[in-house]
Every structure is written in structure tokens, then in C-alpha cells.
mmCIF file of C-alpha atoms and ligand atoms in Angstrom:
data_model
loop_
_atom_site.group_PDB
_atom_site.id
_atom_site.type_symbol
_atom_site.label_atom_id
_atom_site.label_comp_id
_atom_site.label_asym_id
_atom_site.label_seq_id
_atom_site.Cartn_x
_atom_site.Cartn_y
_atom_site.Cartn_z
ATOM 1 C CA UNK A 1 -11.150 51.956 191.292
ATOM 2 C CA UNK A 2 -12.640 51.927 187.216
ATOM 3 C CA UNK A 3 -11.563 53.973 184.478
ATOM 4 C CA UNK A 4 -13.890 57.029 184.781
ATOM 5 C CA UNK A 5 -15.033 58.455 181.329
ATOM 6 C CA UNK A 6 -16.837 61.692 180.447
ATOM 7 C CA UNK A 7 -20.398 60.794 179.145
ATOM 8 C CA UNK A 8 -19.341 62.478 175.860
ATOM 9 C CA UNK A 9 -15.944 60.447 175.610
ATOM 10 C CA UNK A 10 -15.454 56.841 174.249
ATOM 11 C CA UNK A 11 -17.052 54.476 171.992
ATOM 12 C CA UNK A 12 -20.788 54.578 172.329
ATOM 13 C CA UNK A 13 -22.342 50.771 173.186
ATOM 14 C CA UNK A 14 -25.450 50.882 175.547
ATOM 15 C CA UNK A 15 -24.109 51.625 179.029
ATOM 16 C CA UNK A 16 -20.484 51.172 178.079
ATOM 17 C CA UNK A 17 -21.594 47.343 177.833
ATOM 18 C CA UNK A 18 -19.168 44.782 175.958
ATOM 19 C CA UNK A 19 -19.459 44.440 172.228
ATOM 20 C CA UNK A 20 -20.684 40.966 171.456
ATOM 21 C CA UNK A 21 -21.689 40.348 167.778
ATOM 22 C CA UNK A 22 -20.841 36.602 168.283
ATOM 23 C CA UNK A 23 -23.640 34.169 169.098
ATOM 24 C CA UNK A 24 -20.855 32.293 171.275
ATOM 25 C CA UNK A 25 -20.653 34.945 173.471
ATOM 26 C CA UNK A 26 -24.247 35.036 174.296
ATOM 27 C CA UNK A 27 -24.068 32.008 176.055
ATOM 28 C CA UNK A 28 -22.788 33.663 179.312
ATOM 29 C CA UNK A 29 -25.125 36.526 179.026
ATOM 30 C CA UNK A 30 -28.581 37.212 180.757
ATOM 31 C CA UNK A 31 -29.246 40.121 178.451
ATOM 32 C CA UNK A 32 -28.285 40.990 174.639
ATOM 33 C CA UNK A 33 -29.041 44.373 173.663
ATOM 34 C CA UNK A 34 -29.341 44.904 169.886
ATOM 35 C CA UNK A 35 -30.592 47.804 167.604
ATOM 36 C CA UNK A 36 -32.896 47.771 164.863
ATOM 37 C CA UNK A 37 -32.282 50.688 162.598
ATOM 38 C CA UNK A 38 -35.902 50.334 160.587
ATOM 39 C CA UNK A 39 -38.710 53.089 160.023
ATOM 40 C CA UNK A 40 -40.147 51.956 156.822
ATOM 41 C CA UNK A 41 -43.369 50.995 158.347
ATOM 42 C CA UNK A 42 -44.227 54.280 160.094
ATOM 43 C CA UNK A 43 -47.341 56.187 159.301
ATOM 44 C CA UNK A 44 -46.347 59.457 159.854
ATOM 45 C CA UNK A 45 -42.775 61.068 160.472
ATOM 46 C CA UNK A 46 -39.774 58.646 159.867
ATOM 47 C CA UNK A 47 -36.576 59.162 161.848
ATOM 48 C CA UNK A 48 -36.343 56.047 163.755
ATOM 49 C CA UNK A 49 -33.759 54.251 162.059
ATOM 50 C CA UNK A 50 -31.504 56.752 163.997
ATOM 51 C CA UNK A 51 -33.041 55.525 167.420
ATOM 52 C CA UNK A 52 -30.663 52.941 168.343
ATOM 53 C CA UNK A 53 -27.628 55.016 168.014
ATOM 54 C CA UNK A 54 -29.300 57.972 169.486
ATOM 55 C CA UNK A 55 -30.501 55.893 172.720
ATOM 56 C CA UNK A 56 -26.788 54.423 172.909
ATOM 57 C CA UNK A 57 -25.274 57.943 173.087
ATOM 58 C CA UNK A 58 -28.065 59.252 175.701
ATOM 59 C CA UNK A 59 -27.243 55.743 177.506
ATOM 60 C CA UNK A 60 -23.465 57.350 178.605
ATOM 61 C CA UNK A 61 -24.963 59.921 180.559
ATOM 62 C CA UNK A 62 -26.766 57.183 182.910
ATOM 63 C CA UNK A 63 -23.262 54.866 182.843
ATOM 64 C CA UNK A 64 -22.222 55.945 186.363
ATOM 65 C CA UNK A 65 -22.774 52.885 188.621
ATOM 66 C CA UNK A 66 -25.804 52.444 190.747
ATOM 67 C CA UNK A 67 -29.342 53.723 189.503
ATOM 68 C CA UNK A 68 -31.790 55.713 191.283
ATOM 69 C CA UNK A 69 -33.926 54.534 192.794
ATOM 70 C CA UNK A 70 -32.707 50.879 192.412
ATOM 71 C CA UNK A 71 -29.566 51.498 194.601
ATOM 72 C CA UNK A 72 -27.533 49.242 192.314
ATOM 73 C CA UNK A 73 -25.453 48.921 189.255
ATOM 74 C CA UNK A 74 -27.782 45.933 187.540
ATOM 75 C CA UNK A 75 -24.374 45.066 185.420
ATOM 76 C CA UNK A 76 -22.904 43.994 188.660
ATOM 77 C CA UNK A 77 -25.823 41.515 189.044
ATOM 78 C CA UNK A 78 -26.478 40.320 185.677
ATOM 79 C CA UNK A 79 -24.257 40.081 182.438
ATOM 80 C CA UNK A 80 -25.208 42.368 179.426
ATOM 81 C CA UNK A 81 -23.614 42.791 176.214
ATOM 82 C CA UNK A 82 -24.402 45.128 173.166
ATOM 83 C CA UNK A 83 -24.488 42.852 169.929
ATOM 84 C CA UNK A 84 -24.473 45.795 167.730
ATOM 85 C CA UNK A 85 -27.446 46.521 165.275
ATOM 86 C CA UNK A 86 -29.305 43.668 163.077
ATOM 87 C CA UNK A 87 -28.376 44.006 159.747
ATOM 88 C CA UNK A 88 -30.169 43.949 156.567
ATOM 89 C CA UNK A 89 -29.997 45.035 153.137
ATOM 90 C CA UNK A 90 -32.035 48.736 153.307
ATOM 91 C CA UNK A 91 -33.080 48.086 149.533
ATOM 92 C CA UNK A 92 -34.944 44.796 150.700
ATOM 93 C CA UNK A 93 -37.347 45.554 154.022
ATOM 94 C CA UNK A 94 -38.586 42.268 154.391
ATOM 95 C CA UNK A 95 -35.028 41.243 155.442
ATOM 96 C CA UNK A 96 -35.298 42.946 158.466
ATOM 97 C CA UNK A 97 -38.257 40.860 159.498
ATOM 98 C CA UNK A 98 -36.274 37.655 158.962
ATOM 99 C CA UNK A 99 -32.866 38.879 160.401
ATOM 100 C CA UNK A 100 -34.563 40.326 163.545
ATOM 101 C CA UNK A 101 -36.465 37.478 164.068
ATOM 102 C CA UNK A 102 -33.353 35.314 163.669
ATOM 103 C CA UNK A 103 -31.180 37.451 165.751
ATOM 104 C CA UNK A 104 -33.841 37.283 168.532
ATOM 105 C CA UNK A 105 -34.370 33.112 168.323
ATOM 106 C CA UNK A 106 -30.598 32.723 168.605
ATOM 107 C CA UNK A 107 -30.530 34.990 171.704
ATOM 108 C CA UNK A 108 -33.259 33.283 173.220
ATOM 109 C CA UNK A 109 -31.737 29.540 172.395
ATOM 110 C CA UNK A 110 -28.601 30.965 174.160
ATOM 111 C CA UNK A 111 -30.608 31.445 177.296
ATOM 112 C CA UNK A 112 -30.340 35.456 177.364
ATOM 113 C CA UNK A 113 -33.243 38.160 177.313
ATOM 114 C CA UNK A 114 -33.388 40.261 174.123
ATOM 115 C CA UNK A 115 -33.525 44.143 174.282
ATOM 116 C CA UNK A 116 -34.280 45.625 171.285
ATOM 117 C CA UNK A 117 -33.845 49.356 170.716
ATOM 118 C CA UNK A 118 -36.071 50.685 167.562
ATOM 119 C CA UNK A 119 -36.850 51.395 165.172
ATOM 120 C CA UNK A 120 -40.247 51.663 164.480
ATOM 121 C CA UNK A 121 -42.862 49.496 166.276
ATOM 122 C CA UNK A 122 -43.228 47.216 163.546
ATOM 123 C CA UNK A 123 -39.922 45.697 164.665
ATOM 124 C CA UNK A 124 -41.671 44.226 167.874
ATOM 125 C CA UNK A 125 -43.458 41.648 165.093
ATOM 126 C CA UNK A 126 -40.366 39.780 164.058
ATOM 127 C CA UNK A 127 -39.258 39.619 167.808
ATOM 128 C CA UNK A 128 -42.562 38.430 168.962
ATOM 129 C CA UNK A 129 -42.532 35.366 166.188
ATOM 130 C CA UNK A 130 -39.172 34.570 167.717
ATOM 131 C CA UNK A 131 -40.618 34.470 171.555
ATOM 132 C CA UNK A 132 -43.694 32.442 170.253
ATOM 133 C CA UNK A 133 -41.197 29.808 168.853
ATOM 134 C CA UNK A 134 -39.709 29.167 172.118
ATOM 135 C CA UNK A 135 -42.475 29.988 174.730
ATOM 136 C CA UNK A 136 -45.854 29.432 172.825
ATOM 137 C CA UNK A 137 -48.066 32.417 172.827
ATOM 138 C CA UNK A 138 -46.816 34.982 175.206
ATOM 139 C CA UNK A 139 -48.149 37.495 177.553
ATOM 140 C CA UNK A 140 -47.520 41.379 176.626
ATOM 141 C CA UNK A 141 -47.336 44.583 178.424
ATOM 142 C CA UNK A 142 -47.509 47.344 175.916
ATOM 143 C CA UNK A 143 -47.119 51.004 176.652
ATOM 144 C CA UNK A 144 -48.436 52.949 173.907
ATOM 145 C CA UNK A 145 -50.817 55.915 172.789
ATOM 146 C CA UNK A 146 -51.822 53.404 169.995
ATOM 147 C CA UNK A 147 -53.200 50.091 170.709
ATOM 148 C CA UNK A 148 -51.693 49.098 167.078
ATOM 149 C CA UNK A 149 -54.519 46.733 166.048
ATOM 150 C CA UNK A 150 -55.732 47.958 162.538
ATOM 151 C CA UNK A 151 -57.293 45.994 160.052
ATOM 152 C CA UNK A 152 -55.162 44.208 157.577
ATOM 153 C CA UNK A 153 -53.807 41.581 159.419
ATOM 154 C CA UNK A 154 -52.300 38.363 157.462
ATOM 155 C CA UNK A 155 -51.840 40.308 154.440
ATOM 156 C CA UNK A 156 -47.736 40.539 154.877
ATOM 157 C CA UNK A 157 -47.963 44.465 155.210
ATOM 158 C CA UNK A 158 -44.939 46.313 156.917
ATOM 159 C CA UNK A 159 -47.097 48.647 159.032
ATOM 160 C CA UNK A 160 -46.397 49.713 162.596
ATOM 161 C CA UNK A 161 -50.168 49.961 163.097
ATOM 162 C CA UNK A 162 -50.876 46.258 162.732
ATOM 163 C CA UNK A 163 -48.028 44.810 165.235
ATOM 164 C CA UNK A 164 -50.676 43.437 167.583
ATOM 165 C CA UNK A 165 -53.538 42.688 165.161
ATOM 166 C CA UNK A 166 -50.810 40.685 163.293
ATOM 167 C CA UNK A 167 -49.311 39.173 166.326
ATOM 168 C CA UNK A 168 -53.203 37.841 167.192
ATOM 169 C CA UNK A 169 -53.653 36.652 163.456
ATOM 170 C CA UNK A 170 -50.709 34.754 163.690
ATOM 171 C CA UNK A 171 -51.225 33.268 167.179
ATOM 172 C CA UNK A 172 -47.924 34.819 168.867
ATOM 173 C CA UNK A 173 -49.602 36.552 171.890
ATOM 174 C CA UNK A 174 -52.412 35.438 174.378
ATOM 175 C CA UNK A 175 -55.076 37.737 173.765
ATOM 176 C CA UNK A 176 -56.488 37.850 177.523
ATOM 177 C CA UNK A 177 -52.889 38.055 178.841
ATOM 178 C CA UNK A 178 -51.903 41.344 176.941
ATOM 179 C CA UNK A 179 -52.375 44.871 178.605
ATOM 180 C CA UNK A 180 -52.047 48.117 176.660
ATOM 181 C CA UNK A 181 -50.922 51.212 179.236
ATOM 182 C CA UNK A 182 -51.500 54.955 177.990
ATOM 183 C CA UNK A 183 -53.779 54.520 175.103
ATOM 184 C CA UNK A 184 -55.406 57.772 173.856
ATOM 185 C CA UNK A 185 -56.816 56.636 169.952
ATOM 186 C CA UNK A 186 -59.801 54.790 169.106
ATOM 187 C CA UNK A 187 -60.055 51.880 167.312
ATOM 188 C CA UNK A 188 -63.322 50.632 165.257
ATOM 189 C CA UNK A 189 -62.469 47.156 164.648
ATOM 190 C CA UNK A 190 -62.837 44.074 166.809
ATOM 191 C CA UNK A 191 -59.250 42.902 166.860
ATOM 192 C CA UNK A 192 -57.600 42.813 170.478
ATOM 193 C CA UNK A 193 -61.085 43.036 172.002
ATOM 194 C CA UNK A 194 -59.982 40.724 174.746
ATOM 195 C CA UNK A 195 -57.037 42.970 175.628
ATOM 196 C CA UNK A 196 -56.932 44.707 178.923
ATOM 197 C CA UNK A 197 -56.592 48.529 177.985
ATOM 198 C CA UNK A 198 -55.438 50.892 180.818
ATOM 199 C CA UNK A 199 -56.165 54.460 178.756
ATOM 200 C CA UNK A 200 -54.196 57.708 179.180
ATOM 201 C CA UNK A 201 -57.144 59.083 181.337
ATOM 202 C CA UNK A 202 -57.028 56.105 183.927
ATOM 203 C CA UNK A 203 -53.366 56.458 184.496
ATOM 204 C CA UNK A 204 -53.832 59.868 185.215
ATOM 205 C CA UNK A 205 -56.590 58.939 187.785
ATOM 206 C CA UNK A 206 -54.602 56.042 189.475
ATOM 207 C CA UNK A 207 -51.510 55.810 191.220
ATOM 208 C CA UNK A 208 -48.686 54.251 189.380
ATOM 209 C CA UNK A 209 -48.570 51.304 192.159
ATOM 210 C CA UNK A 210 -52.189 50.643 191.056
ATOM 211 C CA UNK A 211 -51.447 50.459 187.338
ATOM 212 C CA UNK A 212 -48.682 48.241 187.990
ATOM 213 C CA UNK A 213 -51.088 45.897 190.324
ATOM 214 C CA UNK A 214 -53.720 45.778 187.429
ATOM 215 C CA UNK A 215 -50.891 44.664 184.920
ATOM 216 C CA UNK A 216 -49.649 42.283 187.400
ATOM 217 C CA UNK A 217 -53.370 40.713 187.470
ATOM 218 C CA UNK A 218 -53.465 40.406 183.839
ATOM 219 C CA UNK A 219 -50.213 38.648 183.166
ATOM 220 C CA UNK A 220 -49.747 36.794 186.327
ATOM 221 C CA UNK A 221 -46.843 34.028 186.284
ATOM 222 C CA UNK A 222 -46.575 33.542 182.494
ATOM 223 C CA UNK A 223 -43.937 34.422 179.834
ATOM 224 C CA UNK A 224 -44.247 38.408 179.542
ATOM 225 C CA UNK A 225 -42.879 40.809 176.969
ATOM 226 C CA UNK A 226 -42.557 44.227 177.696
ATOM 227 C CA UNK A 227 -42.872 46.729 174.519
ATOM 228 C CA UNK A 228 -42.465 50.289 175.309
ATOM 229 C CA UNK A 229 -43.462 52.630 172.254
ATOM 230 C CA UNK A 230 -42.071 55.867 173.669
ATOM 231 C CA UNK A 231 -44.908 57.813 172.155
ATOM 232 C CA UNK A 232 -46.941 56.678 175.192
ATOM 233 C CA UNK A 233 -45.292 59.647 176.798
ATOM 234 C CA UNK A 234 -46.540 62.978 176.481
ATOM 235 C CA UNK A 235 -45.025 64.921 173.526
ATOM 236 C CA UNK A 236 -44.024 67.234 176.224
ATOM 237 C CA UNK A 237 -41.876 64.437 177.553
ATOM 238 C CA UNK A 238 -40.760 62.901 174.170
ATOM 239 C CA UNK A 239 -41.491 64.946 171.434
ATOM 240 C CA UNK A 240 -39.018 62.863 169.185
ATOM 241 C CA UNK A 241 -41.411 60.507 168.142
ATOM 242 C CA UNK A 242 -43.182 59.332 164.686
ATOM 243 C CA UNK A 243 -46.994 59.890 165.800
ATOM 244 C CA UNK A 244 -47.133 61.973 168.942
ATOM 245 C CA UNK A 245 -50.878 62.172 170.575
ATOM 246 C CA UNK A 246 -51.279 64.841 173.251
ATOM 247 C CA UNK A 247 -52.012 63.765 176.718
ATOM 248 C CA UNK A 248 -49.823 61.086 177.742
ATOM 249 C CA UNK A 249 -47.824 60.040 180.544
ATOM 250 C CA UNK A 250 -44.987 61.616 181.990
ATOM 251 C CA UNK A 251 -41.511 60.194 182.466
ATOM 252 C CA UNK A 252 -42.041 59.631 185.784
ATOM 253 C CA UNK A 253 -45.151 58.145 185.586
ATOM 254 C CA UNK A 254 -43.971 55.602 183.261
ATOM 255 C CA UNK A 255 -40.801 54.842 185.344
ATOM 256 C CA UNK A 256 -42.967 54.623 188.524
ATOM 257 C CA UNK A 257 -44.990 51.941 186.924
ATOM 258 C CA UNK A 258 -41.897 49.550 185.807
ATOM 259 C CA UNK A 259 -40.331 50.077 189.300
ATOM 260 C CA UNK A 260 -43.524 47.863 190.305
ATOM 261 C CA UNK A 261 -43.201 45.047 188.295
ATOM 262 C CA UNK A 262 -40.679 43.110 190.043
ATOM 263 C CA UNK A 263 -40.748 39.561 189.735
ATOM 264 C CA UNK A 264 -42.746 38.967 186.739
ATOM 265 C CA UNK A 265 -41.470 36.371 184.561
ATOM 266 C CA UNK A 266 -39.800 38.707 181.724
ATOM 267 C CA UNK A 267 -38.638 37.235 178.400
ATOM 268 C CA UNK A 268 -37.630 40.400 176.858
ATOM 269 C CA UNK A 269 -38.101 44.176 176.322
ATOM 270 C CA UNK A 270 -38.180 46.863 173.540
ATOM 271 C CA UNK A 271 -38.316 50.454 173.116
ATOM 272 C CA UNK A 272 -39.408 51.765 169.917
ATOM 273 C CA UNK A 273 -40.268 54.747 167.981
ATOM 274 C CA UNK A 274 -37.641 57.106 169.092
ATOM 275 C CA UNK A 275 -37.183 59.607 166.255
ATOM 276 C CA UNK A 276 -34.399 61.893 166.843
ATOM 277 C CA UNK A 277 -34.447 64.159 164.194
ATOM 278 C CA UNK A 278 -37.626 65.321 166.058
ATOM 279 C CA UNK A 279 -36.072 65.236 169.252
ATOM 280 C CA UNK A 280 -35.680 68.186 171.410
ATOM 281 C CA UNK A 281 -32.438 68.538 173.560
ATOM 282 C CA UNK A 282 -32.393 64.690 173.244
ATOM 283 C CA UNK A 283 -34.773 63.874 176.004
ATOM 284 C CA UNK A 284 -36.562 61.313 174.002
ATOM 285 C CA UNK A 285 -33.497 59.489 173.273
ATOM 286 C CA UNK A 286 -32.307 59.921 176.959
ATOM 287 C CA UNK A 287 -36.005 58.380 178.076
ATOM 288 C CA UNK A 288 -35.631 55.333 175.887
ATOM 289 C CA UNK A 289 -32.196 54.530 177.469
ATOM 290 C CA UNK A 290 -33.635 55.121 181.071
ATOM 291 C CA UNK A 291 -36.367 52.725 180.480
ATOM 292 C CA UNK A 292 -34.074 49.905 178.938
ATOM 293 C CA UNK A 293 -31.949 50.440 181.979
ATOM 294 C CA UNK A 294 -35.053 50.592 184.120
ATOM 295 C CA UNK A 295 -35.738 47.028 182.422
ATOM 296 C CA UNK A 296 -32.225 45.540 183.216
ATOM 297 C CA UNK A 297 -32.799 46.641 187.069
ATOM 298 C CA UNK A 298 -36.144 45.038 187.038
ATOM 299 C CA UNK A 299 -34.140 41.666 186.056
ATOM 300 C CA UNK A 300 -31.346 42.369 188.389
ATOM 301 C CA UNK A 301 -33.853 43.087 191.386
ATOM 302 C CA UNK A 302 -33.130 40.261 193.949
ATOM 303 C CA UNK A 303 -30.073 39.112 192.482
ATOM 304 C CA UNK A 304 -26.749 39.348 194.394
ATOM 305 C CA UNK A 305 -23.565 40.965 192.936
ATOM 306 C CA UNK A 306 -21.477 38.618 190.946
HETATM 307 MN MN1 MN B 1 -47.021 51.572 168.713
HETATM 308 MN MN1 MN B 2 -47.738 54.411 169.305
#
């Protein structure tokens, strides 16, 4: 029997995965987890720089073998490692963009899928730049209260509200293959008009299976990146975030949608905007860990134990 350690004990890597900071170790990995402790781009509350550490901490509560309702331990089917946090000089925030992009490019070159623990949602932009290099313009499934398609693309701004307008401007994503889930804010501009929006009201009217079916229709078999802004959830379920908006999804709704996305051509995942200073009872960080774990279970679905 494997050594059992209490959730509050031991070093906190994501899900107690082995540490592998060296690129050479990623060649045998299916998944490389890394933190992006960066919150310079938020329009309101800061604190997402503490997200990666809090998510790793809470993941230890989940690191006890088979995962409900999947019925298996994904790490018996896929190889995953924790590469630590992407380093950058806090006095040069532009460095995060370069270093995160280079990190993800190396992970993809090694044939693994990147999981990024944010950090504010701006961190998704350099990840998408690396994905475009390898796959061309990709499909995106974005869970979020906000569409993040504000005006101001192409000006080098560091702003979590322009991630997807900038990604469109740079040709990183395929507009008509993008779907935004849980939206409950209004954007006056034209950017992203070709994206599919399943707003929060629609999510509340539909069964999670129906939401998932619509997502599958949009992305098809394309290489697809899954980006989860934790503020997609209602503040009752995820208070620890920078720009909360009432009326969002429950933890169950979000998970139940993910459960129905088996078999899509996933190339990577992130969970962004977990801000521990605003959290209550660490429930937001715990849900961040749960979502990253559900993504690992998605990748492991249909695979045999090693
Ligand atoms: Mn966002
Ligand atoms: Mn948001």
C-alpha cells in the first residue's frame, strides 16, 4: 500500500505529483502542471499571484486515489509532473509573457499538455501564443463571467479584459470555433461577434448535458484549449476572485459540463483568477484544484492503467 499522508502534511505539489522543473523530464509526461503567480493585469481586486500555491495546497485534500464520479485515479493512466512556477522578475512584468510562452512552447514540443494554475486571466494569452505556434489557430472553450474581448487589442496592454480580443487580433484562435460559457456581462464592441456565447441564464435553463452538447458542436474535432476563469462560478461558490459577478454557475453545474466533454481533442487547460486573500474557507482554491483534476480525468478517460 502506498504511503498515506494527511492532507495537511508534506510538500505541496499539485496532487502530490513529482516535481520536474527540467525539460528533459517532460518528454515522458502527458501533462506538465505549472503556476503563473501573476496578477498585474486585473481590473479590480489583486491576489491571484497567490493562486498557484493555494490551489496546490487544496489539491492535497483530493489526492487520495480514485476521483468521484470518474471512478479512477487519473495518474494511474497518464503521467503528470509539477514543474513549479514560471519564473519572472516582478519588476519587469513583461517577462511573464515571454517566460510563460516559452515554458508552454517547451511543454508542447515535449508532447505533453500544459496545465497552468493562475494568476489572472491575462496569463492565458502567452499560453495561446505558444499553442498557435504548434497547432495554428485553435478552438477555445472559455468558462467566465466576462467575455474578455474589450477594445485595445494590438497595443501591448497587460489587461485581463482583452485576452480574447487580443488573441483574435493576433490570429491565435479560430473565432467561430470558440465558445464562452457562463457569461453575464455586456460588451459594446464588435470583437468576438463570431464566437458562440452560452450565457449564465442559458446555463441555468439548460441541463449540463445540453450545454456540453452545444460546446461539442462548436469545437468539433479541432485542437481545443480549455480556459476556466473561476469567476464563471457564482460568488457564493467562488468568492476568492478579482472581479466577481452574481448569478453564476454552481460548482456542480461547472463540473457536470466538464464530465460530458470526454473525447475532445484537448491540447491544454488553465484555471485562472483564484485570489486567496478574498476566499472564504479556501473553497475557491479547492474548486480550482478540482477543475484541474477533472481535466486530468478527462485526458485519462478511455486509457488503461499503466
Ligand atoms: Mn476572464
Ligand atoms: Mn472573468
